[in-house]
Short mmCIF file of C-alpha atoms in Angstrom, two decimals:
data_model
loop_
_atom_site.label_atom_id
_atom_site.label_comp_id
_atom_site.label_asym_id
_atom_site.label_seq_id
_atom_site.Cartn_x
_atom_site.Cartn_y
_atom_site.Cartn_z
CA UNK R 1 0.00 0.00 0.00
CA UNK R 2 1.34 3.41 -0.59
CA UNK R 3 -0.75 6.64 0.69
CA UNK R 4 -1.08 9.89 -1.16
CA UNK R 5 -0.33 11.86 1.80
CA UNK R 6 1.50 11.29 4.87
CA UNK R 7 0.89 12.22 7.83
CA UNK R 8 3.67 14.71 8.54
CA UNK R 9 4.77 14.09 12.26
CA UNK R 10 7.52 16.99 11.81
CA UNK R 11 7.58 18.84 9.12
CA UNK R 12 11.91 18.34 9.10
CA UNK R 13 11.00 15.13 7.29
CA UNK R 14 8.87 16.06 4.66
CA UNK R 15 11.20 17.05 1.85
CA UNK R 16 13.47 13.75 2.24
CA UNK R 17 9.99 11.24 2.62
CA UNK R 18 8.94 13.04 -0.75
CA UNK R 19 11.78 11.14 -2.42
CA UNK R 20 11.97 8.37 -0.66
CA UNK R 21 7.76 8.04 -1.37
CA UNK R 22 6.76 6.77 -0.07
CA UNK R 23 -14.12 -7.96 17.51
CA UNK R 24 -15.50 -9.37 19.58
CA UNK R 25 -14.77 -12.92 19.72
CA UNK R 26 -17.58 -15.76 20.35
CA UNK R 27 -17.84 -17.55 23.35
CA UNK R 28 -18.11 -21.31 22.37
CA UNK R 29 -17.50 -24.40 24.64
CA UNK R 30 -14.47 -26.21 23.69
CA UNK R 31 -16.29 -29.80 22.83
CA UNK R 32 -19.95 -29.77 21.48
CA UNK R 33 -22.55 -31.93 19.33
CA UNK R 34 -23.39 -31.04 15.88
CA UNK R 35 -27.39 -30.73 15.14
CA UNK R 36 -28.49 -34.26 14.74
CA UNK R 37 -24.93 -35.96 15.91
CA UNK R 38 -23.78 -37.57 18.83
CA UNK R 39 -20.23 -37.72 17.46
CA UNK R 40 -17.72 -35.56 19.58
CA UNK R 41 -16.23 -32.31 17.66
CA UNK R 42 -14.84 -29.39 18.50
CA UNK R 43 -15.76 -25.04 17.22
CA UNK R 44 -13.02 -23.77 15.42
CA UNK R 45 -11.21 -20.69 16.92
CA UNK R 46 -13.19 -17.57 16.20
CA UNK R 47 -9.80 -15.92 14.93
CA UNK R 48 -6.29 -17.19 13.71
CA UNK R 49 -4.68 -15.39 16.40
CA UNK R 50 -3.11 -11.93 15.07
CA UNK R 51 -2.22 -9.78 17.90
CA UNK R 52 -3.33 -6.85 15.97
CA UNK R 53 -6.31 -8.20 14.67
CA UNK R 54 -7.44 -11.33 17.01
CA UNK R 55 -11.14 -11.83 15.66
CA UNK R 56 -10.06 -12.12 11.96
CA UNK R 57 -8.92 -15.50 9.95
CA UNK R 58 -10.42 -18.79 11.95
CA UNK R 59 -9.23 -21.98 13.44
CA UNK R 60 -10.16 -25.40 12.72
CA UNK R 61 -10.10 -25.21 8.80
CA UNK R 62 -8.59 -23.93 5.57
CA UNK R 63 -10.52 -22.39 2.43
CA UNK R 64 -9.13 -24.26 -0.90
CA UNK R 65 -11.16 -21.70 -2.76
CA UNK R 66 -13.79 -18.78 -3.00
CA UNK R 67 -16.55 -18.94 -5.54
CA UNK R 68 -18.40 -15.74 -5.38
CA UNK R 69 -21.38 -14.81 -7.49
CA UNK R 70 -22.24 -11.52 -7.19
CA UNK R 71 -24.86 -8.85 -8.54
CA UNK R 72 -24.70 -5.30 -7.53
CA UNK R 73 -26.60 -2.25 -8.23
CA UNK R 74 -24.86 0.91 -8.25
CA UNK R 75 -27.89 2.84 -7.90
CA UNK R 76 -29.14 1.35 -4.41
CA UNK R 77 -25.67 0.25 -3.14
CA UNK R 78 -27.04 -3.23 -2.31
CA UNK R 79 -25.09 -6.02 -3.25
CA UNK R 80 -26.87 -9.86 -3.22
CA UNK R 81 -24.27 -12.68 -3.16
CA UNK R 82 -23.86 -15.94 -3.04
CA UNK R 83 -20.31 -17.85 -1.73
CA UNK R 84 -19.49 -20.81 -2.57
CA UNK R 85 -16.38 -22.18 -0.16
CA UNK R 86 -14.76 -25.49 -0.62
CA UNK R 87 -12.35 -25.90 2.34
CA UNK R 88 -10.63 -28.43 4.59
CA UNK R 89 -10.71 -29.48 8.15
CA UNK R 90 -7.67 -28.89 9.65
CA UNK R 91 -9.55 -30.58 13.09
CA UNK R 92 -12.99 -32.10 13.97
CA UNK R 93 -15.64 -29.93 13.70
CA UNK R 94 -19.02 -29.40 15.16
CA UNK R 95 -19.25 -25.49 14.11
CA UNK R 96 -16.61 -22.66 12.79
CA UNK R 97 -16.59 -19.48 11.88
CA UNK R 98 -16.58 -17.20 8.56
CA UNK R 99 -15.67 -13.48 8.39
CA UNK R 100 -18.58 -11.05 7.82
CA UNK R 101 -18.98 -7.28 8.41
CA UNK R 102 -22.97 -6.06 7.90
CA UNK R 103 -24.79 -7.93 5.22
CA UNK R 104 -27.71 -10.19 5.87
CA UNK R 105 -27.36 -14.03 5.89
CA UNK R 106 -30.22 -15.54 3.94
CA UNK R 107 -28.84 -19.27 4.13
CA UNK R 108 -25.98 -21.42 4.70
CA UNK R 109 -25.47 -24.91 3.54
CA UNK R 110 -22.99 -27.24 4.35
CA UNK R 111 -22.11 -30.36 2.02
CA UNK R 112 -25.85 -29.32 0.48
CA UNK R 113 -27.46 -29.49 3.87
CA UNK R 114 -29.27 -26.76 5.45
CA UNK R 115 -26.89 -25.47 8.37
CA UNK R 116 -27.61 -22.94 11.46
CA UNK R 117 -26.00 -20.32 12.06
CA UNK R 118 -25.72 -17.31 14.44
CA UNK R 119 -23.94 -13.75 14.12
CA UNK R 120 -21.86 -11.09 16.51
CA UNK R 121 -20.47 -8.02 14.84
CA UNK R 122 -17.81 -9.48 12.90
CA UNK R 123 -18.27 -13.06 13.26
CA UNK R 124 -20.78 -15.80 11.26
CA UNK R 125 -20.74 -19.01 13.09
CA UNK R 126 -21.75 -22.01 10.86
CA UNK R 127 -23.35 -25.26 13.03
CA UNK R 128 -23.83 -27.74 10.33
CA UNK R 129 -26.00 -30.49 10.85
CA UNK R 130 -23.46 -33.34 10.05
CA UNK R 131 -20.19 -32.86 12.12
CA UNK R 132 -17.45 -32.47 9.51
CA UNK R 133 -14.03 -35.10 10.21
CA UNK R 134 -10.41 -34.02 10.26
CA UNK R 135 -8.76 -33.92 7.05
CA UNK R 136 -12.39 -34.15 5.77
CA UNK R 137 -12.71 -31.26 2.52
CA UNK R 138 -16.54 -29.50 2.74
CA UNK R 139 -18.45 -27.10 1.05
CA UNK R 140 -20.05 -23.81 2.15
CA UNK R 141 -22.82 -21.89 0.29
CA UNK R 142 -23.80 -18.83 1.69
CA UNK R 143 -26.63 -16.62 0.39
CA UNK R 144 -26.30 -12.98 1.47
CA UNK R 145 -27.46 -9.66 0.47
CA UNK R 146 -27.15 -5.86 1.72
CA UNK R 147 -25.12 -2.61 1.10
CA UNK R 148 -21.76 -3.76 1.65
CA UNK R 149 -19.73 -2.61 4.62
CA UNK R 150 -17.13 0.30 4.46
CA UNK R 151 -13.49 0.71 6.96
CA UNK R 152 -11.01 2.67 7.13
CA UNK R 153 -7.26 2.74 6.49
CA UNK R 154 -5.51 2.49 10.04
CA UNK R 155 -4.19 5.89 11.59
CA UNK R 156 -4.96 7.56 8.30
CA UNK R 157 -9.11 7.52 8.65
CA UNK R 158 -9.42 7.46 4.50
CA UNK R 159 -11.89 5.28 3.22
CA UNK R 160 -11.42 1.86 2.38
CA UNK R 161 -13.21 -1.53 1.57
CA UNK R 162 -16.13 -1.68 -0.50
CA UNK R 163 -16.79 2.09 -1.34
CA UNK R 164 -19.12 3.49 -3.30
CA UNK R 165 -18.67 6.17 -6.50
CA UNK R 166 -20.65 8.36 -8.40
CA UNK R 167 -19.76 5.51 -11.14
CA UNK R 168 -19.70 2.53 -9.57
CA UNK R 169 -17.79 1.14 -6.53
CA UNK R 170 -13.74 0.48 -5.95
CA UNK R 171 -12.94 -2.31 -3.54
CA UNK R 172 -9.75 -1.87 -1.89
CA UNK R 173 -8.53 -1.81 1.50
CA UNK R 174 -5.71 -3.08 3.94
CA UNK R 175 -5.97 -5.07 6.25
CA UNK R 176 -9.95 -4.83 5.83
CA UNK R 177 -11.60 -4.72 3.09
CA UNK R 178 -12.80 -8.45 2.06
CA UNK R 179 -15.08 -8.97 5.38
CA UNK R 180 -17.12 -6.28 3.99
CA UNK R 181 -18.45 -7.92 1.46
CA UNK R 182 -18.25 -11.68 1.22
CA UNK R 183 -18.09 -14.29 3.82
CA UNK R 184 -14.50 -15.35 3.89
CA UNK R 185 -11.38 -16.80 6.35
CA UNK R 186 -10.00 -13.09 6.15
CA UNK R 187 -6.27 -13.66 7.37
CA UNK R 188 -3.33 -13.78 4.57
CA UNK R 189 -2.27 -16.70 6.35
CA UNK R 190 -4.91 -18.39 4.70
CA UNK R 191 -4.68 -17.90 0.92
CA UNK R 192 -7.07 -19.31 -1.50
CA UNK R 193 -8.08 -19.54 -5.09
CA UNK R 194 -10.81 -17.45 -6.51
CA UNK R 195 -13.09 -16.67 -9.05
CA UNK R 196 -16.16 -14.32 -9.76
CA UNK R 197 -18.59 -14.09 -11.28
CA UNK R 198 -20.06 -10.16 -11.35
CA UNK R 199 -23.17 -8.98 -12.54
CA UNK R 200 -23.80 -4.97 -13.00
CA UNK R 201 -26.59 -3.05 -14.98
CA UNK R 202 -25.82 -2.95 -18.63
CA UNK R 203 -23.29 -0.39 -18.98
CA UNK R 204 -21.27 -0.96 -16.34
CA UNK R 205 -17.91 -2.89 -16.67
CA UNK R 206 -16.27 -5.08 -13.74
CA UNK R 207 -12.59 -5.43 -13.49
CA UNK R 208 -10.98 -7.69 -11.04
CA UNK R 209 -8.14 -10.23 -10.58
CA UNK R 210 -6.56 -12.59 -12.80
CA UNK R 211 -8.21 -13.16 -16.13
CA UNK R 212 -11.32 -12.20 -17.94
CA UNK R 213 -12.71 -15.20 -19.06
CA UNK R 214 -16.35 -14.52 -20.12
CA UNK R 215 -19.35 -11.74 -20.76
CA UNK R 216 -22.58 -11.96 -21.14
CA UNK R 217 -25.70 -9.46 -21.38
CA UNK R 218 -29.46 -10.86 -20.76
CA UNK R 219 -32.46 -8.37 -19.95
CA UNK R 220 -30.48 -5.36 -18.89
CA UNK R 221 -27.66 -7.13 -16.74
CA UNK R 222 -24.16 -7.80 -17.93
CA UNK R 223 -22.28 -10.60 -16.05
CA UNK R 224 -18.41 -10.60 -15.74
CA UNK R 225 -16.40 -13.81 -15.15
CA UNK R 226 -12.72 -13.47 -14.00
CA UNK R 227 -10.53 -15.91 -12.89
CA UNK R 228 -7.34 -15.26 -11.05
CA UNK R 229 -5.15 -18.67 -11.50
CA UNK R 230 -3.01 -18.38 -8.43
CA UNK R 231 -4.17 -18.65 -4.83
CA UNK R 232 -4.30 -15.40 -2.78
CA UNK R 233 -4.84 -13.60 0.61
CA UNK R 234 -8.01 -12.23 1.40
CA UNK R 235 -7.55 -8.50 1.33
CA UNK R 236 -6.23 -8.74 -2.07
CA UNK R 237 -9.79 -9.46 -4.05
CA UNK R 238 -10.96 -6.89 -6.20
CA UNK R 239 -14.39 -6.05 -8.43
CA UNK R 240 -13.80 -2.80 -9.85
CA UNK R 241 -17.45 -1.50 -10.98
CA UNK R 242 -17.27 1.40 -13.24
CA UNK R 243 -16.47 3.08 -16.97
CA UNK R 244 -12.99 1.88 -18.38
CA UNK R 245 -10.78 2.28 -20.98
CA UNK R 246 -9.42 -0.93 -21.20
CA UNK R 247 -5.79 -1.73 -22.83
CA UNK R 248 -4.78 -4.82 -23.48
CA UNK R 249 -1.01 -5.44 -24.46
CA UNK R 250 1.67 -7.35 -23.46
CA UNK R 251 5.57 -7.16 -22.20
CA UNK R 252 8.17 -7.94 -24.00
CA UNK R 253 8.47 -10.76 -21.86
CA UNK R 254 4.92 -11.73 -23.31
CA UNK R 255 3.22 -11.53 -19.96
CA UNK R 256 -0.48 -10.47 -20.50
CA UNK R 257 -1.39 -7.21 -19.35
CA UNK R 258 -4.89 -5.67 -18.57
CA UNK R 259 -4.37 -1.90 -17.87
CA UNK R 260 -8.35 -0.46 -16.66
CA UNK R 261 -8.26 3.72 -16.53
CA UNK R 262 -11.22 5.38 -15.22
CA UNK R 263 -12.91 6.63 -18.90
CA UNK R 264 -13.67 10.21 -16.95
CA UNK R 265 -9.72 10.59 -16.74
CA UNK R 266 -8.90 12.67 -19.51
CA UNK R 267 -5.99 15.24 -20.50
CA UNK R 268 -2.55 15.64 -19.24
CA UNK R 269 -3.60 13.70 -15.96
CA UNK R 270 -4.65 11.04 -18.98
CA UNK R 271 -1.09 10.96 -20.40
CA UNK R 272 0.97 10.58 -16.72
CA UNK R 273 -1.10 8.12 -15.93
CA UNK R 274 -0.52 5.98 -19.41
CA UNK R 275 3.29 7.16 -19.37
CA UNK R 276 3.48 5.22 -16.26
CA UNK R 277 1.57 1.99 -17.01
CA UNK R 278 3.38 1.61 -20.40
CA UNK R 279 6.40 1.28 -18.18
CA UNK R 280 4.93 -2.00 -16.55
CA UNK R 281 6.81 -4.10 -18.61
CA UNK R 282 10.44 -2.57 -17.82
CA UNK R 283 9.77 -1.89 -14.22
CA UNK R 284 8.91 -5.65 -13.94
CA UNK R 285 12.12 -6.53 -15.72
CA UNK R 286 14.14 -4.33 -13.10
CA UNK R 287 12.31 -6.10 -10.11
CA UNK R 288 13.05 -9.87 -11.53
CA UNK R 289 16.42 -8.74 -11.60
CA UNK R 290 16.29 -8.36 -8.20
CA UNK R 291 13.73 -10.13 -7.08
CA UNK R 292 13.38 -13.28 -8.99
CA UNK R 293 10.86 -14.16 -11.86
CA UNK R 294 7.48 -12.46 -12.09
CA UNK R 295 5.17 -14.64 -9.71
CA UNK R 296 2.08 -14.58 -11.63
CA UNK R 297 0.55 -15.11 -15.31
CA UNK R 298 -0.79 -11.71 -15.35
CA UNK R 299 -0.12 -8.14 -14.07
CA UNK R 300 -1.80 -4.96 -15.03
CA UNK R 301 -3.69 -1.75 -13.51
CA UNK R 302 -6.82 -0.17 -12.12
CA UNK R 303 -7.01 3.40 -12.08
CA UNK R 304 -9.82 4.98 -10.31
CA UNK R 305 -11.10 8.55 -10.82
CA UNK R 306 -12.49 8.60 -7.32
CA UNK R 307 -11.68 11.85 -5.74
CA UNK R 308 -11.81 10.62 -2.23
CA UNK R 309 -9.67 7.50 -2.77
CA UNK R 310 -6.00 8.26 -0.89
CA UNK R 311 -3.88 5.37 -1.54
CA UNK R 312 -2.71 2.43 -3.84
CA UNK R 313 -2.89 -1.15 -2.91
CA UNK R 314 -1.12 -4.46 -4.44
CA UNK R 315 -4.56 -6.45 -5.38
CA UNK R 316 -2.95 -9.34 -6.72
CA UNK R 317 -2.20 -9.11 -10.75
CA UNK R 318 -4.02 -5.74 -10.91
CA UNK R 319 -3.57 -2.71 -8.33
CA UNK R 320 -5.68 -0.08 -7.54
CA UNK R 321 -4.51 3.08 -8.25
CA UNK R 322 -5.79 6.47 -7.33
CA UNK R 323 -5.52 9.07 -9.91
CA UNK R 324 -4.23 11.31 -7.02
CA UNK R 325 -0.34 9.79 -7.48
CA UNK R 326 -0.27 11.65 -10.64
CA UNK R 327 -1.25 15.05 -9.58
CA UNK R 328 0.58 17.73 -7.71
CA UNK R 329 -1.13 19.76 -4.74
CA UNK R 330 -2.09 22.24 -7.07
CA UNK R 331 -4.22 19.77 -9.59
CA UNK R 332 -1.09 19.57 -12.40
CA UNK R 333 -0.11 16.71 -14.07
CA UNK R 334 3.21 14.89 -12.21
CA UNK R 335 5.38 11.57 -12.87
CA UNK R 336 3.77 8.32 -11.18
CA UNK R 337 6.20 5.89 -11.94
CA UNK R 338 7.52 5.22 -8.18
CA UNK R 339 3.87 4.53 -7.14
CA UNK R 340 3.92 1.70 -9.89
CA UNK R 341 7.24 0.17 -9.16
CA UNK R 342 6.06 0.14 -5.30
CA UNK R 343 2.86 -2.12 -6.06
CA UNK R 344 4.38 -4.60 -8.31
CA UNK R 345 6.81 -4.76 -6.16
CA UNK R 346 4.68 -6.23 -3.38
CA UNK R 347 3.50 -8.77 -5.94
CA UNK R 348 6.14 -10.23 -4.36
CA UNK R 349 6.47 -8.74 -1.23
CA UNK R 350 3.16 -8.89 0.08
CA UNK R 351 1.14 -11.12 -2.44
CA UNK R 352 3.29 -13.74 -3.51
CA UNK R 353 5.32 -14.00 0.06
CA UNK R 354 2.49 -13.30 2.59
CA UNK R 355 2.57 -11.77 6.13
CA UNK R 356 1.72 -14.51 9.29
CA UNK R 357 1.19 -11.48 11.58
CA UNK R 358 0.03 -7.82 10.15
CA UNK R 359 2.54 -6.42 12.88
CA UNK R 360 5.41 -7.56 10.43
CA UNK R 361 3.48 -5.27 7.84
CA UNK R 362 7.51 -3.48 7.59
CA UNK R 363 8.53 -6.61 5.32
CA UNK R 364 5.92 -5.82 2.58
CA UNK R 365 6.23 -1.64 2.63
CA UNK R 366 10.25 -1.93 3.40
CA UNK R 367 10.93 -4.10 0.44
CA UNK R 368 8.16 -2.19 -1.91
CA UNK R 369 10.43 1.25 -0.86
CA UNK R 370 13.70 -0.67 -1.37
CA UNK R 371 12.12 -1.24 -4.89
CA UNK R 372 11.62 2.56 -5.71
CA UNK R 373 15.34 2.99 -4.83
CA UNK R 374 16.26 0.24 -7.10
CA UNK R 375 14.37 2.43 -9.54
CA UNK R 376 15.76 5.36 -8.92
CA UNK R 377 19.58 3.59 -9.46
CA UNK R 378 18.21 2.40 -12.64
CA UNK R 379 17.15 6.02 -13.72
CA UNK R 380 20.38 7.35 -12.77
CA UNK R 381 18.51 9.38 -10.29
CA UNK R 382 20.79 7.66 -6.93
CA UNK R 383 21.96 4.76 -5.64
CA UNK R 384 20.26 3.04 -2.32
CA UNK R 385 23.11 3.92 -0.36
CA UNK R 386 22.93 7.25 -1.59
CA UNK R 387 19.41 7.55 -0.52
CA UNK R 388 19.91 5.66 2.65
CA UNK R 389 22.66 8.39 3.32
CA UNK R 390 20.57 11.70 2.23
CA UNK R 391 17.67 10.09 4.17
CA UNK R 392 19.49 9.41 7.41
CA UNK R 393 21.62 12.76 7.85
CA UNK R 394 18.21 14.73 6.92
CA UNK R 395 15.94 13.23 9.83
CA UNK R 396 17.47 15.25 13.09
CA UNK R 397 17.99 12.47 16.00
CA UNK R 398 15.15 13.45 18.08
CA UNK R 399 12.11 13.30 15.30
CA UNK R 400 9.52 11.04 16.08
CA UNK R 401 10.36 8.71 13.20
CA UNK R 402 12.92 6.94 14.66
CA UNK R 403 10.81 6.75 17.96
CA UNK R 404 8.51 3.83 15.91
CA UNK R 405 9.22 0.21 16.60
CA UNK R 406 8.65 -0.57 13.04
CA UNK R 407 8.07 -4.81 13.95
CA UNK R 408 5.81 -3.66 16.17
CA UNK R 409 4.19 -0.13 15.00
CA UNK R 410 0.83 -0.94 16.68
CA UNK R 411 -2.68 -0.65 14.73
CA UNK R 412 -2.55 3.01 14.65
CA UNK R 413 1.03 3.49 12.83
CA UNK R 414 1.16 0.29 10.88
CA UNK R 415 1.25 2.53 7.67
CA UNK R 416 3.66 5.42 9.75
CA UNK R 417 6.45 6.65 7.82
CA UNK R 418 8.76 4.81 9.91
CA UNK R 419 7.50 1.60 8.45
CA UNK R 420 8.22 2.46 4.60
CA UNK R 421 11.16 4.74 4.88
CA UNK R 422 13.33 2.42 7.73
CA UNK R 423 12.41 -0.83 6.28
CA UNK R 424 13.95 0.07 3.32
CA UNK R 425 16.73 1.64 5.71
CA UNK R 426 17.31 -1.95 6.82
CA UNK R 427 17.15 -3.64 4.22
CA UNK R 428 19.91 -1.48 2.87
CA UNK R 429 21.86 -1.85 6.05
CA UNK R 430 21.73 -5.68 5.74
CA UNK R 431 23.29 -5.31 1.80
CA UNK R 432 25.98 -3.18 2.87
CA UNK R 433 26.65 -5.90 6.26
CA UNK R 434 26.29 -8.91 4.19
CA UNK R 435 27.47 -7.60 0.53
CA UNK R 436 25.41 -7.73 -2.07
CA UNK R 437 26.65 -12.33 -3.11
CA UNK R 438 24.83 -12.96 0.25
CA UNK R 439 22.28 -10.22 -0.13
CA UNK R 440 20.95 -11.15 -3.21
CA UNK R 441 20.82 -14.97 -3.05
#
């Protein structure tokens, strides 16, 4: 994730961060019966056990994949859904819990029979009426409806999950975002397939993840099918709803490429914005150098024209942009192209290689920032240890930065500074300690 604006904890800092760019849990017994069993199970945990975030992800299972059929209306905000979850026991089970935020719960079945189920705030506890066996795969269908549920970005109050737009909707959001809208395991330790299937009035176009692989218009409704091939976390899944210009093209490398600009995006904004996309292909060459190969069989861009939307995030294959990284504080037209090399960046750091704990969020955004330094080398803008350098001798001893405990920011600061500018600090500190055989192997 990168923000459009930091917050600016001393304003000493600001002109060297501008380069460097930046539940309530359910009480269950331990042992139970399921409905219409005497066999002995257990619940599953109602949380995976994130310090930061204790009520999301769940025990006692994991989701193989997500099938999520969707229709939404952009002129009453209310979504219907139905999810389809094939999963695995991970332990005997006599009830577990999904992730849901809002929405209304219509039905649940379990292996096609009709399940119970009861709800807190954030929790959807599933009582099926067969107990389901360790090491036993199962199959969830929820049917849901409502206006999907909105959060914020932590410390930063922007908006974030499924949001609504004068056009459509944009669904983005870190760490929440996914609970919002579909019933789900919503922990990146968990990481699943996915597909979706999203119907919109006629006129409207969906992007998402992965690949589009059908469309299809009948009495007034247009349904999109995309398929994202590789398994991902949670917060990651994306339906874009809006008006696109679409581009379609490919690296050198051959790698398909789906670039989605909001059509309302026009002018010299336009042209920044398509400078920097057509640069996909070369910034992703940079990063394998570094990184490795490209991790997935697609990559590409979604950039909204929403005026309240403040940051980018690394949905998997396809980020979400906001049109903002291209404009300067008075409106004009800027370069971009450090934004895009720090979400494909985390399509390694981030998507591909996934947190365990959110409190480690500094090994995503420090190796994304390390990225945009590797860019700048390869502009012949500086070096990393020239930016580590300028960076270090411009933020005074006693600013607050250095005060974060960036592998442990807490909730409020997990997107400080701090956590973007001194991971990549460390990182750099490691290469120059280790040399760059060791660093790079």
């Amino acid at each position: 994730m990168t923000m459009t604006m930091w917050k600016s904890r001393n304003r000493r800092t600001a002109s060297v961060l501008a380069i460097v760019c930046l539940t309530t849990a359910l009480g269950l017994p331990a042992t139970a019966q399921a409905a219409g069993s005497t066999a002995r199970c257990t619940s599953g945990a109602p949380g995976i056990g994130d310090p930061y975030y204790p009520n999301y992800g769940n025990g006692g299972y994991q989701v193989r994949k997500y099938n999520l059929d969707v229709t939404y209306d952009p002129a009453t905000d209310v979504l219907d859904g139905v999810a389809g979850i094939k999963a695995s026991a991970t332990k005997s089970l006599c009830r577990f819990n999904l992730d849901l935020v809002g929405m209304t719960v219509r039905s649940i079945k379990v292996n096609g029979a009709r399940a119970r189920w009861s709800r807190t705030e954030h929790e959807l506890t599933v009582i099926p009426k067969h107990p389901i066996r360790r090491g036993d795969r199962f199959q969830v269908k929820v049917k849901y409806d409502g206006v999907p549920h909105e959060f914020e970005i932590p410390g930063f109050g922007a908006r974030a999950g499924f949001m609504t737009t004068p056009d459509g909707a944009t669904v983005a959001g870190q760490p929440e975002v996914a609970a919002g809208w579909f019933p789900v395991n919503d922990h990146p330790l968990d990481k699943a397939r996915y597909s979706f299937d999203v119907t919109v009035p006629k006129g409207y176009e969906v992007v998402a993840n992965g690949f589009l692989t059908g469309r299809e218009t009948k009495r007034g409704w247009t349904t999109y099918e995309w398929d994202p091939r590789e398994p991902m976390a949670s917060y990651l899944a994306t339906i874009d709803i809006g008006h696109w210009d679409v581009h379609k093209w490919r690296t050198e490398t051959k790698l398909p490429v789906y670039d989605a600009v909001d059509s309302a995006i026009t002018g010299g904004l336009r042209a920044a914005i398509d400078s920097s996309l057509a640069r996909q292909g070369e910034v992703l060459d940079v990063l394998g150098e570094a990184f490795g190969p490209y991790p997935f069989s697609t990559v590409g861009a979604i950039v909204e024209g929403q005026d309240d939307l403040f940051f980018a995030l690394e949905t998997q294959t396809r980020p979400v942009y906001s049109k903002l990284f291209w404009q300067d504080a008075q409106g004009n037209p800027v370069n971009g192209d450090s934004v895009v090399v720090h979400e494909l960046a985390h399509q390694w750091f981030g998507d591909k290689v996934a947190l365990a704990r959110w409190q480690d969020i500094w090994l995503n955004e420090g190796f994304a920032t390390y990225a945009e330094w590797l860019w700048a080398e390869h502009e012949g803008q500086a070096t990393p240890q020239e930016i580590f350098q300028a960076t270090y001798d411009a933020i005074p001893a006693d600013d607050p930065l250095w005060d974060v405990v960036i592998g442990d920011p807490t909730v409020d600061l997990l997107f400080d500074n701090a956590v973007y500018v001194r991971g990549a600090m460390t990182l750099q500190a490691l290469r120059e300690k280790v040399g760059d055989d060791d660093f790079w192997r």
